[in-house]
Amino acid sequence: MTSSTDPSSSPGTRPSLWRHRNFRRYLTGQAASVTGSSISSMVIPVLAVLELNATAAEVAWLTFLGQLPPALLALHAGALADRHSKRRQMIAGDLVSAAALASVPVAAALDRLSLTQLMVVAAVQGAAGVLHDAAAISILPSLVDRSLLQRSNSRVGSLFAIAATAGSNLGAALTALLGPARALFGDVLSYLVSAWCTARIQAPGSARPAAEVRRLHTEIGEGLRYVNGDHRLRTLTLVNATTSFALALLNTLWALYLLRSLAMGATAFGVVLGIGALGAAAGALAAPSLAARSGPGPMMLAALAITPLTQIPLLLASPALVWQFAIAGALFLQLACAAAAGTTQRTIRQVVTADGMQARMQAVSTWLTSGARPVAALLAGGLGTWIGVRPTLVAGACLLLVPLAVLYRSPLRSLLDMPSSPAVASPSAEALTPPTPSGPTVPHPAVAVDVRHDRSPEGGP
């Protein structure tokens, strides 16, 4: 469905996405938010490790508390987004996150900042972020026609990657100029810009009449059964969850390893993150042509096979400039693979899911991936203390073989074209069954889409 306010959606034409006012507003707000979140992703590890002298266990707890709220609230957030206004839910999440994050530079100015406060802020941001993201990801199919979803997700993925690059480099610059605590005001501003842009979106009404509203747990159960009943949704959700677990284990100790073990400076750390984000932009832009050439399934399989290999430079590195370049190049390739595969799998999930189930479908994936992250963070902290940081990173790299095996054992590995959309746009309560899985199809070549829409560079569903 297209936004009723977009004149560019007239039948018989293939309009430019940039003529869709609602899509432009959505993209601007979310890109601003990604830029700000990349500032925080670069600044907060520096603040914790270099300013507050956090240990490996404390870094793991900081990560754990930031990832725990999505694991607990994702299913509820998805059900609420399918029930109420997605725009209002996005705005509320942005404003709460801005208020929580603003407390960090204020406390630092008063010389009262502590790791405990950082952990509380991480938990509040996690809770607000999952409310925002459940609505933000699922609102896209209501802003553009489904035939434009592949191109939309590709544009979203590439622009978000560029925004992440800008955010990482901006974070490094702000840290050098203002100090790490005050640099976080850049992310506070990004949340406010995101809320303002979202408020200007004229999305079709999505709230259901009161007579149709049922118990939240009933709607959550419908979402779980819907995803489990379609082999495509089930497989891609499991791939997301296992990838998320492995990457969370790696990412928990990644900053600590680079900043302390490899003696990388804060500026170099920000530049490495920025170079990696450029890989995500390249992967998102290349995803449509790669999927059209080899098919969505083989392309995702190849991307998952390359990802574990990108960890080799990190594991072999020593404190030297040449290794910083090697790590940056490996991160570029890793995020390019993640963007190409993520763009494609997200579009598949959006295309095969009925309108009334979009947020709950996404929430199931978020719940599983988010549930994996805090467990992986605690495991990383324990292993990092017990066997050391580098051996723990080796274990995380080996775990990246699991999602590859999951996809390889699925019929999706030979998917040569995008599946068709469900026949029924908004299923009733009595007919909430997934579209019949028809297996891989080959009628016409497809273009494919999306990147990691996560608000952090770590990635996600």
Coordinates of C-alpha atoms in Angstrom, one line a residue, residues 13 30 51 55 74 79 96 126 133 246 262 276 303 313 324 335 369 410 442:
T13 CA 4.2 4.5 -13.3
Q30 CA 16.0 7.5 10.9
E51 CA 37.6 7.5 31.6
T55 CA 37.0 -4.0 33.5
A74 CA 10.2 -6.9 21.9
A79 CA 1.9 -6.1 19.4
V96 CA 12.7 9.0 26.3
G126 CA 17.3 -0.2 25.4
D133 CA 12.3 0.1 16.4
A246 CA 27.9 -14.8 17.8
L262 CA 45.9 -3.4 20.7
G276 CA 33.5 -0.4 8.4
A303 CA 27.7 -13.6 2.6
P313 CA 42.9 -10.2 11.0
Q324 CA 44.7 -1.1 12.2
L335 CA 29.6 -5.2 7.2
T369 CA 18.0 -11.8 18.4
S410 CA 17.1 -24.8 4.4
V442 CA 12.1 -18.9 -10.5

